[in-house]
Amino acid sequence: MSKKKIIVIGAGFAGIKATKTLSKKLKNEAEITLIDKHSYHTMMTQLHEVAAGRVPFTNAQYDLHKLFAHRQNVQILTDEVIGLDKENKKVTTKASGVLDFDYVIVAIGGEPNDFGVPGVKENAFTLWSMADALKIKRHLETVVEKASLEHDDDKRKALLNFVVAGSGFTGIEMVGELIDWRQVVARDYKLDASDITLNVVEMMPTILNTLDRSDADKVVKYLSKKNVNLLLNHAITEVATDHIKIKDGADIPTHTLIWTTGVQGNTQATAYGLAESERGHRLTANAYMEAQGFEGQGIYVAGDVSGFIEEATGRPTPQIVEAAEQTAHTASENIIADMTGGDKHKFVGKYQGTMVSVGSKWGVASLMGKLHLSGFFAMLVKHLIYILYTLQIGSLWYFFTYLKNEFFHTPNDRNLFRGHTSRLGNVLWSVPLRIFYGFVWLTEASTKWVGDGKLLNPSTWFGKGSWFTNDLHFPFAWLKETATTAADAAAGASTEAATQAADATAAASGAASSGAAEATKSAAEFGLSYSYGHEPLAVLDKVPNWLEPIFKFMIPNKEVALFMQKFMSIVEVALALALIVGAFTWLAAAATAALTVMFSLSGMFYWVNIWFIFAAIALMNGSGRAFGLDKWIQPWLQKHFFGWWYGKSKSLYK
Ligand SMILES: Cc1cc2nc3c(=O)[nH]c(=O)nc-3n(C[C@H](O)[C@H](O)[C@H](O)COP(=O)(O)OP(=O)(O)OC[C@H]3O[C@@H](n4cnc5c(N)ncnc54)[C@H](O)[C@@H]3O)c2cc1C
């Protein structure tokens, strides 16, 4: 059977979801082509962070090739779809010509709606693409720099007056980022932060009108605490380069108007000749997400561009991520059902909640309409949702990129933990610790190797106490039992006299040794440093009950124990050398921390050495990159390993 050709137009939240679903369930039955204008998926929900310079733009660009590197049945094409021939089942692209399809999903998203207000197109900034976000970012820098050199007070005030039009999610999230940004630019350009004015202009009497009132009120309070002016009942009638006009009100001087008043379907879809709603340009769909007028012909729509009227609300599906993914799920499941003869699915929107961040540290969240959070916990939930998203699309790469850019590499304290997780210091200062710690492990390991032998004389290596002899060093009770049982069996054939003699010797030596022990015994006591005559206290004196079965499973008898002893001694030397030369330092340090924890749980480690764990954690800071081999190993690995795993990322996929 020849493979069906499926084209997904648009690699937004809807397009990614559809492509993932189709490629997973139609491994051998279909060839899927995902076409997008860009070589990456734009994390629209983070554009305000890019615009206000909180995160690098790469944080919001998920390379498509990386997302689909191991999907054999997915082709990525960077191109713009400019036409759709429904009858002959072909899409026309700008650069790659015409492509045939059996099924198509149109998921080209939305665009800002200017509601016909004069001057918006020419003079306002929109926030609906990466290009938009970067344009705002550049403008913000330029205008502040200009203001810092402006002598005329009025002109300077206008340059430092920033206006966000619209108080929906996008507008409030944008102004929230500007609150944090204001402090940073004021410092950088030697301005007074209070000279930078932030405004939200809203034509309605309230803000965040799709939110619960109690949540919205918390945002109002927070904005006023942060000196953001809320200009309510203000309808903008015209936008010029240096001011905006307000209906029945005075002009507002500004050089920066960020327009976030509403979204409509992508007007490019008009060229596809599908039925669309008059207001909002949304492509009309039935409950199966089939384009109206082309039911049963393999033409589906999904995401912000689609406009299925939901029974529950009588309104089109909301233009949010959840709706984008759910409409895409319906469309792709119905394509699968059509191909495999299964039952078709009707779309039913299930929305779990809303979250609005106001800057990097504060936000509100409403979960399932029941749980209302604000501040730290609301932001924590929002981060968790993002992290889950990276896992849901199966991308460990972007999971780590997200963590890095949102928590660990965020300059100017602009993260949820107020910079505590991202204090960047010079790893040079930890190089002495790395080398010292490496030598500590080397000493520890060499004691295990040599015992009371002599390291400098190989013929006497492995003296008494060496882990390379057949002496058992693990203090586990069950190993002693097996060793004793074996000895008992061997001794079974010996004479009674011999036994008695042995008993007598044992008793004598026992008495002698206990006497000696008595003589030298001092009480083990807790302490994080030694003082003469004190015995260090073991972290645990024996393996805890819950762990014993696991250890018993891993080290069931003396043979395995002896092997493990030798193996661990070798591993310790390897870790020590890795730390000293700074090779794979993160892994080596993490492994030493894990070993220390394991030794502690085995009853083989003392409180006095507990600093091993904390030194190891401190050394996971990239210390191998300063005067260490990691300076070369890590970039080499990144280039070759990730190149092999993901292929090469490109600006255009043809
Ligand atoms: C700043 C901001 C914050 C937001 N915050 C939230 C939030 O917190 N929660 C939430 O649920 N929603 C939020 N949204 C809305 C959310 O981002 C959208 O609902 C979602 O992106 C819609 O997904 P989509 O796949 O339909 O479209 P999009 O994500 O817009 O993707 C459309 C894709 O189609 C491509 N494309 C367009 N035209 C063509 C063409 N002709 N040929 C080929 N490719 C084309 C585009 O390049 C794009 O990749 C936010 C939006 C913004 C801008």
XYZ file of C-alpha atoms and ligand atoms in Angstrom:
707
model
C 0.000 0.000 0.000
C 1.423 3.379 -0.951
C 1.964 5.800 1.887
C -0.496 8.651 2.324
C 0.839 12.172 2.119
C -0.085 14.445 4.987
C 0.850 18.119 5.042
C 0.733 20.168 8.229
C 0.934 23.909 7.546
C 2.324 25.863 10.481
C 4.633 24.586 13.225
C 3.004 26.388 16.129
C 1.539 24.625 19.148
C -1.151 23.098 16.949
C 1.185 22.016 14.127
C 3.694 20.416 16.511
C 0.977 18.524 18.348
C -0.583 17.274 15.104
C 2.741 16.219 13.596
C 3.817 14.381 16.745
C 0.500 12.515 16.951
C 0.437 11.573 13.279
C 4.042 10.486 13.088
C 3.717 8.325 16.186
C 0.546 6.558 15.120
C 1.186 6.297 11.378
C 4.790 5.117 11.429
C 4.602 3.133 8.224
C 1.383 4.387 6.698
C 2.140 8.050 6.060
C 4.735 10.599 5.054
C 4.210 13.829 6.916
C 5.532 17.178 5.749
C 5.567 19.974 8.286
C 5.826 23.350 6.575
C 6.596 26.561 8.416
C 7.891 29.983 7.430
C 10.616 29.500 10.004
C 13.003 26.668 10.718
C 11.870 26.753 14.344
C 8.747 26.583 16.470
C 8.153 29.935 18.147
C 7.231 29.706 21.827
C 4.767 32.557 21.462
C 4.020 32.421 25.158
C 7.537 33.636 25.918
C 7.794 36.447 23.390
C 7.278 39.136 26.037
C 10.297 37.760 27.890
C 12.385 38.047 24.731
C 11.058 41.532 23.958
C 12.020 42.835 27.388
C 15.415 41.132 27.278
C 14.827 38.693 30.141
C 15.743 35.563 28.170
C 17.791 35.131 25.000
C 15.702 34.775 21.853
C 16.967 31.227 21.461
C 14.917 30.339 24.541
C 11.764 30.837 22.503
C 12.980 29.184 19.282
C 12.665 25.409 19.199
C 14.495 24.141 16.148
C 12.138 21.872 14.202
C 14.835 19.475 13.185
C 15.744 18.945 16.837
C 12.103 18.231 17.650
C 11.700 15.654 14.892
C 15.255 14.331 14.478
C 14.259 10.708 15.038
C 10.921 10.667 13.260
C 11.649 8.898 10.009
C 8.243 9.715 8.572
C 8.495 13.495 9.096
C 9.995 15.962 6.632
C 10.571 19.578 7.619
C 10.182 22.274 5.019
C 10.948 25.927 5.635
C 8.639 27.794 3.313
C 5.504 29.864 3.174
C 2.286 28.310 1.942
C 0.565 30.784 -0.359
C -2.183 28.700 -1.917
C -4.342 25.642 -1.341
C -5.949 23.746 -4.237
C -8.650 21.766 -2.458
C -10.009 19.982 -5.503
C -6.645 18.695 -6.787
C -5.175 18.388 -3.294
C -2.083 20.513 -3.707
C -0.453 23.265 -1.671
C 1.542 26.008 -3.321
C 4.600 27.294 -1.539
C 6.595 30.439 -2.148
C 9.981 28.820 -2.812
C 9.536 25.054 -3.146
C 6.761 24.865 -5.731
C 3.667 22.691 -5.464
C 3.238 19.707 -3.124
C 0.571 16.987 -3.289
C -1.328 15.797 -0.268
C -4.001 13.320 0.739
C -4.704 15.153 3.983
C -3.823 18.667 5.093
C -4.061 20.454 8.436
C -4.067 24.247 8.228
C -2.582 25.547 11.492
C -1.089 28.905 10.589
C -2.083 30.684 13.801
C -3.399 34.149 14.352
C -2.274 37.733 14.024
C -2.861 40.972 15.916
C -6.086 42.757 15.179
C -5.685 46.529 14.757
C -9.470 47.063 14.589
C -8.830 49.601 11.845
C -7.314 52.180 14.215
C -5.280 54.581 12.046
C -1.530 54.547 12.549
C -1.326 51.177 14.317
C 0.238 49.396 11.334
C 2.780 52.138 10.761
C 3.646 53.332 14.259
C 2.781 50.679 16.827
C 4.684 47.562 17.785
C 2.880 44.243 17.773
C 3.916 41.137 19.690
C 2.975 38.127 17.644
C 6.212 36.725 16.202
C 9.885 36.431 16.980
C 10.568 39.293 14.559
C 8.077 41.449 16.520
C 9.740 40.615 19.842
C 13.220 41.390 18.574
C 12.005 44.631 17.021
C 10.583 45.739 20.377
C 13.775 44.724 22.162
C 15.950 46.794 19.813
C 13.580 49.736 19.969
C 13.515 49.746 23.779
C 17.303 49.971 23.915
C 17.448 52.688 21.277
C 14.754 54.864 22.768
C 16.233 54.723 26.280
C 19.691 55.524 24.961
C 18.222 58.458 23.067
C 16.396 59.673 26.185
C 19.547 59.467 28.253
C 21.142 62.056 25.933
C 18.057 64.291 25.580
C 18.282 67.766 27.199
C 14.693 68.826 26.589
C 12.625 67.603 29.546
C 9.364 67.133 27.640
C 11.013 65.200 24.851
C 12.887 63.073 27.344
C 9.671 62.338 29.224
C 7.938 61.281 26.020
C 10.826 58.999 25.095
C 10.625 57.370 28.522
C 6.857 56.974 28.438
C 5.960 53.412 27.447
C 2.419 52.404 26.593
C 0.892 48.980 26.227
C -2.490 49.027 24.520
C -4.857 46.298 25.702
C -5.076 44.556 29.048
C -5.521 40.961 27.977
C -2.924 38.294 28.839
C -0.417 39.499 26.273
C -0.612 43.153 27.315
C -0.344 42.475 31.035
C 2.479 39.979 30.567
C 4.309 42.511 28.411
C 3.992 45.365 30.900
C 4.959 42.944 33.672
C 8.264 42.290 31.922
C 8.789 46.028 31.492
C 8.562 46.449 35.290
C 11.686 44.315 35.696
C 13.326 45.787 32.598
C 12.868 49.342 33.894
C 15.269 48.735 36.797
C 17.922 47.255 34.544
C 17.952 50.013 31.905
C 17.759 52.739 34.535
C 20.940 51.320 36.055
C 22.667 50.788 32.694
C 21.836 54.237 31.293
C 22.268 56.080 34.613
C 18.659 57.177 34.764
C 16.243 57.438 37.618
C 13.899 54.436 37.364
C 10.974 56.635 38.406
C 11.517 58.721 35.240
C 10.530 55.667 33.178
C 6.743 55.570 33.053
C 4.752 52.448 32.245
C 1.109 52.610 31.195
C -1.603 50.190 30.203
C -4.334 51.786 28.103
C -7.613 49.862 28.096
C -10.939 50.895 26.566
C -12.935 48.799 29.067
C -13.437 49.770 32.727
C -11.577 46.649 33.947
C -8.506 44.640 32.983
C -7.966 40.940 32.230
C -11.608 40.508 31.420
C -11.493 36.756 30.782
C -10.124 36.144 34.291
C -11.906 35.642 37.556
C -12.482 39.116 39.062
C -10.654 38.244 42.282
C -7.559 37.194 40.294
C -7.742 40.282 38.085
C -8.033 42.515 41.171
C -4.840 41.047 42.585
C -3.108 42.013 39.349
C -4.503 45.546 39.574
C -3.062 45.876 43.082
C 0.299 44.495 42.050
C 0.546 46.826 39.048
C -0.264 49.857 41.144
C 2.342 48.784 43.729
C 4.859 48.678 40.888
C 3.867 52.143 39.643
C 2.178 51.070 36.438
C -0.552 53.506 35.371
C -3.793 51.817 34.401
C -5.656 54.126 32.044
C -9.099 52.513 31.922
C -12.019 53.632 29.720
C -9.399 55.002 27.344
C -10.054 54.166 23.693
C -7.142 54.848 21.369
C -8.303 56.558 18.198
C -5.026 57.194 16.433
C -1.369 56.320 16.765
C 1.391 58.699 15.648
C 5.160 58.314 15.961
C 5.390 60.480 19.069
C 1.923 60.346 20.628
C -1.399 58.539 20.750
C -4.837 60.096 20.592
C -7.490 59.103 23.119
C -11.224 59.384 22.535
C -12.557 62.266 24.670
C -9.173 62.643 26.298
C -5.808 64.299 26.043
C -3.056 62.993 23.762
C -0.456 60.804 25.388
C 3.100 61.576 24.299
C 5.038 58.356 23.645
C 7.437 56.818 21.166
C 6.550 53.287 22.179
C 3.110 51.824 21.807
C 2.897 48.047 22.054
C -0.414 46.971 20.534
C -1.936 43.885 22.150
C -5.638 44.605 21.905
C -6.784 41.378 20.302
C -6.076 38.506 17.960
C -7.713 37.398 14.770
C -7.097 34.459 12.473
C -4.094 34.726 10.157
C -5.384 36.751 7.203
C -3.041 34.847 4.894
C -5.556 32.024 5.144
C -7.932 34.082 3.025
C -5.799 33.052 0.032
C -6.621 29.389 0.751
C -10.272 29.921 -0.155
C -11.763 28.312 2.955
C -14.858 29.543 4.748
C -14.000 32.071 7.419
C -15.888 34.068 9.995
C -16.523 37.686 9.092
C -15.209 39.027 12.350
C -11.878 37.607 13.338
C -10.986 35.787 10.076
C -11.190 32.371 11.699
C -11.556 29.331 9.470
C -14.900 27.740 10.145
C -14.766 24.091 11.153
C -17.165 21.330 12.157
C -16.723 19.319 15.348
C -14.255 17.002 13.577
C -12.138 20.065 12.771
C -12.835 19.638 9.064
C -12.933 22.865 7.073
C -16.505 23.894 6.363
C -17.572 22.988 2.828
C -14.866 20.312 2.483
C -16.140 17.709 4.909
C -14.811 14.217 4.192
C -12.212 15.603 1.772
C -9.180 15.501 4.038
C -8.976 19.246 4.750
C -8.651 20.079 8.442
C -7.971 23.232 10.445
C -6.527 23.674 13.936
C -5.201 26.230 16.412
C -5.730 29.987 16.555
C -6.723 30.173 12.901
C -9.595 27.738 13.383
C -12.956 28.834 14.647
C -15.136 25.994 15.826
C -18.114 27.285 17.805
C -18.144 25.448 21.125
C -21.503 24.255 22.365
C -20.727 25.066 25.998
C -20.053 28.761 25.370
C -21.584 29.456 21.964
C -18.281 31.142 21.104
C -15.322 30.138 18.933
C -12.555 28.112 20.583
C -10.339 30.443 22.623
C -7.035 31.490 21.088
C -4.859 29.828 23.678
C -2.349 26.988 23.707
C -4.692 24.405 25.195
C -7.275 24.986 22.487
C -4.565 24.916 19.796
C -3.318 21.543 20.985
C -6.764 20.063 21.502
C -8.060 21.100 18.070
C -4.859 19.677 16.553
C -5.396 16.456 18.468
C -8.938 16.155 17.112
C -7.819 16.875 13.542
C -4.956 14.370 13.608
C -6.985 11.638 15.339
C -9.651 12.029 12.679
C -7.104 11.703 9.890
C -5.860 8.514 11.557
C -9.442 7.262 11.928
C -10.118 8.002 8.269
C -7.040 6.082 7.175
C -7.459 3.133 9.496
C -11.252 2.905 9.511
C -11.635 3.837 13.197
C -14.267 6.006 14.848
C -14.075 9.746 14.399
C -13.649 12.109 17.376
C -15.695 15.202 18.079
C -13.910 18.196 19.551
C -14.801 19.010 23.157
C -12.707 21.741 24.745
C -11.337 20.945 28.217
C -9.400 23.854 29.647
C -7.428 23.343 32.835
C -6.818 26.928 33.787
C -5.182 30.249 33.134
C -1.904 31.705 34.236
C -0.661 35.236 33.840
C 2.886 36.207 34.716
C 3.532 39.803 35.673
C 7.304 39.936 35.334
C 9.629 37.163 36.333
C 8.652 36.863 39.984
C 4.917 37.336 40.332
C 1.793 36.101 38.652
C -1.711 34.739 39.133
C -3.027 31.320 38.257
C -6.440 29.779 38.294
C -6.459 25.997 38.042
C -9.599 24.152 36.986
C -11.577 27.161 38.164
C -11.065 26.002 41.757
C -7.549 26.685 42.898
C -6.485 30.327 42.786
C -2.836 31.127 43.310
C -0.824 34.299 43.208
C 2.805 35.292 43.555
C 5.546 32.713 43.847
C 3.340 29.613 43.631
C 1.463 30.843 40.583
C 4.774 31.375 38.822
C 6.017 28.008 39.962
C 2.979 26.378 38.374
C 3.563 28.308 35.163
C 7.166 27.108 35.014
C 6.036 23.547 35.677
C 3.627 23.777 32.758
C 6.441 24.925 30.464
C 8.714 22.189 31.715
C 5.965 19.633 31.145
C 5.498 21.004 27.650
C 9.153 20.364 26.773
C 8.744 16.801 28.028
C 5.425 16.348 26.256
C 7.052 17.229 22.932
C 9.833 14.816 23.854
C 12.654 17.305 23.905
C 15.288 16.921 26.607
C 17.325 19.541 24.777
C 14.678 22.216 25.271
C 13.951 20.937 28.768
C 17.517 21.827 29.719
C 17.513 25.009 27.630
C 14.419 26.156 29.508
C 15.919 25.409 32.918
C 19.136 27.138 31.946
C 17.573 30.310 30.605
C 14.786 30.651 33.145
C 16.611 29.624 36.321
C 20.363 29.278 36.043
C 21.581 31.846 33.523
C 19.287 34.791 34.127
C 21.132 38.066 34.468
C 19.952 40.904 36.719
C 18.108 38.603 39.142
C 15.205 38.317 36.707
C 13.895 34.932 37.720
C 11.449 33.410 40.145
C 14.189 32.847 42.712
C 15.293 36.475 42.486
C 18.634 35.507 41.050
C 19.601 33.118 43.862
C 19.743 30.266 41.357
C 21.723 32.175 38.775
C 24.504 34.021 40.473
C 27.235 33.693 37.850
C 30.709 33.700 39.300
C 34.159 32.927 38.076
C 34.743 29.185 38.203
C 38.417 29.973 38.536
C 37.933 30.244 42.301
C 36.856 26.647 42.546
C 39.856 25.256 40.658
C 41.981 24.856 43.827
C 39.106 22.996 45.491
C 38.702 20.742 42.457
C 42.367 19.756 42.469
C 42.533 19.373 46.248
C 39.355 17.304 46.296
C 40.733 15.136 43.481
C 43.843 14.468 45.550
C 41.746 13.628 48.597
C 39.990 10.928 46.589
C 43.292 9.762 45.170
C 44.669 9.384 48.681
C 41.516 7.601 49.795
C 41.685 5.237 46.822
C 45.403 4.576 47.117
C 44.917 3.539 50.757
C 42.365 1.027 49.555
C 44.746 -0.236 46.883
C 47.860 -0.512 48.969
C 46.653 -1.261 52.521
C 49.757 -1.362 54.642
C 51.838 -2.194 51.535
C 54.230 0.245 49.942
C 53.123 2.235 46.960
C 56.689 2.927 45.913
C 57.574 -0.743 45.794
C 55.239 -2.651 43.452
C 56.335 -6.052 44.830
C 54.818 -5.152 48.192
C 51.649 -3.538 46.894
C 48.412 -4.898 48.216
C 49.527 -5.246 51.813
C 47.249 -6.046 54.721
C 44.065 -4.033 54.497
C 44.231 -3.652 50.710
C 40.893 -3.974 48.921
C 42.699 -6.010 46.286
C 43.378 -8.917 48.637
C 40.713 -11.475 49.482
C 39.940 -9.781 52.798
C 36.386 -8.636 53.089
C 35.969 -4.957 53.903
C 32.289 -4.421 53.446
C 30.766 -4.486 56.925
C 27.506 -6.107 55.860
C 26.142 -8.703 58.264
C 24.913 -11.123 55.620
C 28.389 -11.347 54.030
C 29.877 -12.300 57.382
C 27.215 -14.957 57.789
C 28.001 -16.531 54.402
C 31.729 -16.405 55.112
C 31.230 -18.065 58.523
C 28.948 -20.739 57.076
C 31.548 -21.653 54.471
C 34.258 -21.848 57.110
C 32.042 -24.017 59.282
C 31.453 -26.461 56.448
C 35.160 -26.711 55.734
C 35.916 -27.296 59.383
C 33.281 -30.025 59.651
C 35.794 -32.806 59.009
C 38.336 -31.696 61.624
C 38.893 -33.451 64.902
C 37.319 -32.479 68.165
C 40.757 -31.831 69.637
C 41.563 -29.449 66.850
C 38.244 -27.759 67.439
C 38.883 -27.447 71.119
C 42.345 -26.070 70.455
C 40.893 -23.619 68.019
C 38.223 -22.656 70.526
C 40.862 -22.101 73.157
C 42.937 -19.964 70.789
C 39.892 -18.015 69.698
C 38.865 -17.441 73.282
C 42.370 -16.336 74.184
C 42.706 -14.035 71.210
C 39.181 -12.762 71.792
C 40.035 -11.958 75.372
C 43.293 -10.409 74.334
C 41.737 -8.319 71.596
C 38.825 -7.238 73.739
C 41.284 -6.331 76.443
C 43.290 -4.302 73.940
C 40.138 -2.705 72.633
C 39.148 -1.785 76.156
C 42.527 -0.253 76.719
C 42.450 1.958 73.632
C 38.726 2.448 73.326
C 37.391 5.955 73.364
C 33.770 6.861 72.798
C 32.690 7.634 69.239
C 31.075 11.012 69.246
C 29.514 13.322 66.715
C 31.784 16.049 65.421
C 32.696 17.677 62.162
C 36.357 17.851 63.097
C 38.743 15.605 64.970
C 40.370 16.437 68.194
C 43.074 14.237 69.616
C 41.768 11.182 71.405
C 38.278 11.438 69.963
C 36.801 8.821 67.681
C 34.848 10.030 64.656
C 31.237 8.935 64.573
C 29.972 6.945 61.598
C 27.065 8.604 59.768
C 25.159 5.337 60.216
C 26.462 2.347 62.127
C 24.756 -0.133 59.818
C 22.724 -0.313 56.634
C 19.177 0.894 57.335
C 16.488 -1.794 57.159
C 14.758 -0.311 54.100
C 17.992 -0.394 52.126
C 19.259 -3.784 53.169
C 17.291 -5.829 50.585
C 18.668 -3.606 47.785
C 22.252 -3.962 48.975
C 21.707 -7.691 49.496
C 20.487 -7.941 45.920
C 23.465 -5.994 44.596
C 26.103 -7.697 46.743
C 24.670 -11.125 47.598
C 27.862 -12.991 48.537
C 31.550 -12.725 49.244
C 32.640 -13.252 45.620
C 30.568 -10.331 44.409
C 31.708 -8.266 47.399
C 35.373 -8.874 46.585
C 34.787 -7.940 42.970
C 32.914 -4.782 44.018
C 35.702 -3.793 46.389
C 38.240 -3.901 43.586
C 35.914 -2.261 41.118
C 35.160 0.628 43.474
C 38.810 1.180 44.208
C 39.451 1.513 40.478
C 36.452 3.841 40.046
C 37.694 6.045 42.877
C 41.072 6.477 41.207
C 39.377 7.287 37.903
C 37.170 9.896 39.593
C 40.126 11.382 41.414
C 42.130 11.725 38.188
C 39.127 13.174 36.346
C 38.785 15.843 39.027
C 42.481 16.667 39.079
C 42.700 17.143 35.300
C 39.201 18.629 35.049
C 37.760 16.075 32.623
C 34.002 15.384 32.783
C 34.093 17.313 36.043
C 30.333 17.611 36.448
C 29.870 13.863 36.154
C 32.900 13.046 38.277
C 31.800 15.421 41.041
C 28.225 14.133 40.936
C 29.514 10.550 41.104
C 31.666 11.319 44.161
C 28.648 12.880 45.877
C 26.635 9.748 45.081
C 29.446 7.474 46.330
C 29.683 9.447 49.552
C 25.950 9.087 50.119
C 26.219 5.366 49.387
C 29.152 4.903 51.781
C 27.243 6.811 54.460
C 24.246 4.539 54.018
C 26.509 1.494 54.190
C 27.830 2.462 57.615
C 31.263 3.124 56.095
C 31.535 6.886 56.321
C 32.160 9.349 59.128
C 30.511 12.661 59.861
C 33.894 14.303 59.868
C 34.136 13.759 56.114
C 30.622 14.838 55.274
C 32.018 17.907 53.525
C 32.811 15.572 50.592
C 29.189 15.886 49.519
C 29.127 19.669 49.604
C 32.490 20.031 47.911
C 31.250 17.711 45.158
C 28.094 19.783 44.653
C 30.140 22.982 44.530
C 32.363 21.479 41.856
C 29.427 20.807 39.550
C 29.719 24.486 38.563
C 31.771 23.930 35.426
C 35.049 24.173 37.303
C 36.660 21.803 34.809
C 36.498 24.522 32.193
C 39.083 26.661 33.965
C 42.535 25.103 33.769
C 40.908 21.752 33.027
C 40.361 19.519 30.024
C 36.630 20.233 29.972
C 37.469 23.478 28.238
C 38.066 21.365 25.140
C 36.160 18.168 25.883
C 32.738 19.759 26.409
C 32.609 21.866 23.207
C 33.951 18.890 21.244
C 31.283 16.603 22.675
C 28.541 19.133 22.116
C 29.551 19.544 18.516
C 30.018 15.886 17.686
C 27.572 14.103 19.974
C 24.670 16.499 19.497
C 25.523 16.754 15.809
C 25.252 12.975 15.545
C 22.071 12.772 17.617
C 20.160 15.752 16.266
C 21.818 16.447 12.935
C 22.785 19.955 12.018
C 20.379 22.785 12.752
C 19.830 25.071 9.799
C 18.181 28.401 9.172
C 16.292 26.835 6.237
C 15.110 23.247 5.785
C 14.604 22.467 2.143
C 3.161 37.243 24.165
C 2.154 36.140 24.139
C 1.837 35.483 25.323
C 0.906 34.443 25.310
N 0.638 33.811 26.486
C -0.193 32.761 26.482
C -0.402 32.013 27.661
O 0.157 32.314 28.718
N -1.241 30.934 27.600
C -1.861 30.563 26.446
O -2.588 29.578 26.437
N -1.680 31.254 25.316
C -0.867 32.337 25.287
N -0.657 33.016 24.118
C -1.413 32.600 22.915
C -0.761 31.376 22.260
O 0.570 31.653 22.010
C -1.479 31.018 20.974
O -2.813 30.710 21.270
C -0.815 29.802 20.288
O 0.463 30.149 19.882
C -1.628 29.335 19.083
O -0.986 28.251 18.488
P -1.115 27.974 16.909
O -0.376 26.743 16.637
O -2.512 28.044 16.495
O -0.421 29.205 16.217
P 1.028 29.764 16.329
O 1.677 29.332 17.559
O 0.902 31.216 16.065
O 1.789 29.075 15.111
C 1.480 29.340 13.778
C 2.659 28.924 12.927
O 2.307 29.032 11.568
C 3.369 29.548 10.830
N 2.819 30.170 9.619
C 2.010 31.237 9.539
N 1.672 31.466 8.270
C 2.274 30.532 7.521
C 2.318 30.232 6.139
N 1.640 30.944 5.265
N 3.067 29.206 5.707
C 3.762 28.460 6.589
N 3.752 28.692 7.913
C 3.011 29.700 8.368
C 4.012 30.544 11.779
O 5.364 30.778 11.424
C 3.867 29.822 13.114
O 4.983 29.034 13.394
C 0.284 34.064 24.100
C 0.611 34.711 22.911
C 1.545 35.724 22.927
C 1.923 36.389 21.654
